[in-house]
mmCIF file of C-alpha atoms in Angstrom:
data_model
loop_
_atom_site.group_PDB
_atom_site.id
_atom_site.type_symbol
_atom_site.label_atom_id
_atom_site.label_comp_id
_atom_site.label_asym_id
_atom_site.label_seq_id
_atom_site.Cartn_x
_atom_site.Cartn_y
_atom_site.Cartn_z
ATOM 1 C CA MET V 547 140.253 93.304 136.359
ATOM 2 C CA GLN V 548 143.599 91.605 136.329
ATOM 3 C CA ILE V 549 144.477 88.779 133.970
ATOM 4 C CA THR V 550 147.674 86.819 134.395
ATOM 5 C CA LEU V 551 149.006 85.281 131.194
ATOM 6 C CA PRO V 552 151.627 82.560 131.106
ATOM 7 C CA ASP V 553 155.103 83.562 129.991
ATOM 8 C CA ASP V 554 154.736 82.347 126.443
ATOM 9 C CA PRO V 555 156.686 84.072 123.655
ATOM 10 C CA ARG V 556 154.050 82.945 121.132
ATOM 11 C CA ILE V 557 151.539 85.414 122.638
ATOM 12 C CA ALA V 558 153.920 88.335 122.103
ATOM 13 C CA ALA V 559 154.664 87.095 118.588
ATOM 14 C CA LYS V 560 150.952 86.887 117.738
ATOM 15 C CA ALA V 561 150.384 90.389 119.124
ATOM 16 C CA ALA V 562 153.242 91.787 117.058
ATOM 17 C CA ALA V 563 152.110 89.922 113.931
ATOM 18 C CA ALA V 564 148.607 91.363 114.350
ATOM 19 C CA GLY V 565 150.096 94.863 114.549
ATOM 20 C CA PHE V 566 149.660 95.581 118.246
ATOM 21 C CA ALA V 567 152.288 97.487 120.221
ATOM 22 C CA ASN V 568 151.960 95.268 123.283
ATOM 23 C CA ILE V 569 150.160 92.235 124.658
ATOM 24 C CA ASP V 570 147.668 94.347 126.659
ATOM 25 C CA GLU V 571 146.254 95.960 123.515
ATOM 26 C CA TYR V 572 146.114 92.570 121.793
ATOM 27 C CA VAL V 573 144.189 90.963 124.677
ATOM 28 C CA ARG V 574 141.763 93.917 124.840
ATOM 29 C CA HIS V 575 141.138 93.520 121.116
ATOM 30 C CA LEU V 576 140.439 89.809 121.522
ATOM 31 C CA VAL V 577 138.041 90.432 124.417
ATOM 32 C CA GLU V 578 136.186 93.139 122.470
ATOM 33 C CA GLN V 579 135.755 90.749 119.539
ATOM 34 C CA ASP V 580 134.029 88.294 121.838
ATOM 35 C CA GLU V 581 131.381 90.786 123.026
ATOM 36 C CA PRO V 582 127.858 90.130 121.750
ATOM 37 C CA PRO V 583 126.527 92.619 119.196
ATOM 38 C CA THR V 584 124.692 95.545 120.747
ATOM 39 C CA ASP V 585 122.290 96.292 117.904
ATOM 40 C CA GLN V 586 118.814 94.833 117.997
ATOM 41 C CA THR V 587 118.704 93.733 114.366
ATOM 42 C CA PRO V 588 116.568 90.595 114.213
ATOM 43 C CA GLN V 589 118.070 87.464 112.793
ATOM 44 C CA PRO V 590 116.530 86.191 109.525
ATOM 45 C CA HIS V 591 114.871 83.237 111.269
ATOM 46 C CA GLU V 592 113.170 85.659 113.696
ATOM 47 C CA LEU V 593 111.398 87.673 110.983
ATOM 48 C CA PRO V 594 107.875 87.014 109.749
ATOM 49 C CA TYR V 595 107.976 85.368 106.320
ATOM 50 C CA ASP V 596 106.574 88.396 104.449
ATOM 51 C CA GLU V 597 109.218 90.714 105.891
ATOM 52 C CA TRP V 598 111.988 88.181 105.248
ATOM 53 C CA LYS V 599 110.827 87.756 101.643
ATOM 54 C CA GLU V 600 110.730 91.530 101.122
ATOM 55 C CA ARG V 601 114.292 91.928 102.435
ATOM 56 C CA PHE V 602 115.501 88.985 100.379
ATOM 57 C CA ASP V 603 113.928 90.403 97.205
ATOM 58 C CA LYS V 604 115.639 93.758 97.880
ATOM 59 C CA PHE V 605 118.939 91.925 98.315
ATOM 60 C CA LEU V 606 118.481 90.098 95.016
ATOM 61 C CA ALA V 607 117.588 93.341 93.240
ATOM 62 C CA MET V 608 120.917 94.855 94.364
ATOM 63 C CA GLN V 609 122.956 92.028 92.817
ATOM 64 C CA LYS V 610 124.533 92.524 89.408
ATOM 65 C CA PRO V 611 123.277 90.193 86.699
ATOM 66 C CA ARG V 612 125.803 87.631 85.613
ATOM 67 C CA ASN V 613 126.394 86.247 82.169
ATOM 68 C CA ALA V 614 125.431 82.641 82.688
ATOM 69 C CA THR V 615 126.217 81.582 79.121
ATOM 70 C CA LEU V 616 128.595 78.666 79.128
ATOM 71 C CA ASP V 617 129.788 76.661 76.179
ATOM 72 C CA ASP V 618 129.898 73.106 77.488
ATOM 73 C CA SER V 619 130.366 71.431 74.148
ATOM 74 C CA ARG V 620 132.974 68.725 73.761
ATOM 75 C CA GLU V 621 134.994 70.988 71.473
ATOM 76 C CA ALA V 622 135.047 73.804 74.035
ATOM 77 C CA ILE V 623 136.162 71.503 76.824
ATOM 78 C CA TYR V 624 138.561 69.137 75.053
ATOM 79 C CA GLY V 625 139.260 71.000 71.791
ATOM 80 C CA GLU V 626 142.930 71.794 72.255
ATOM 81 C CA ARG V 627 143.709 68.349 73.642
ATOM 82 C CA LEU V 628 141.865 66.636 70.771
ATOM 83 C CA ARG V 629 143.652 68.767 68.157
ATOM 84 C CA LYS V 630 147.029 67.901 69.691
ATOM 85 C CA GLN V 631 146.189 64.194 69.721
ATOM 86 C CA MET V 632 145.058 64.335 66.117
ATOM 87 C CA LEU V 633 148.294 66.049 65.050
ATOM 88 C CA ILE V 634 150.373 63.493 66.946
ATOM 89 C CA ASP V 635 148.397 60.630 65.409
ATOM 90 C CA ASP V 636 148.770 62.146 61.930
ATOM 91 C CA ASP V 637 152.549 62.483 62.370
ATOM 92 C CA ALA V 638 152.887 58.886 63.565
ATOM 93 C CA ARG V 639 151.394 57.489 60.367
#
């Protein structure tokens, strides 16, 4: 197959920036990216609910627990700003 590209220096610049030695390799790479996947892995919406739920539970079990403790008190959020304002107000008196 022959592909004729316009004489555009931007194509060569993009190929070089992506680390390709020439435009041919760059175009081949782009074409290969566009190929549909060859594996027959079903999409999540194609699975029966029980199988989807089982896979999802396995996925959740692999995740690391996170420390969800968050101090959302006024002091934690605005503490430094309030202390600075109080010092400024005290100095102004």
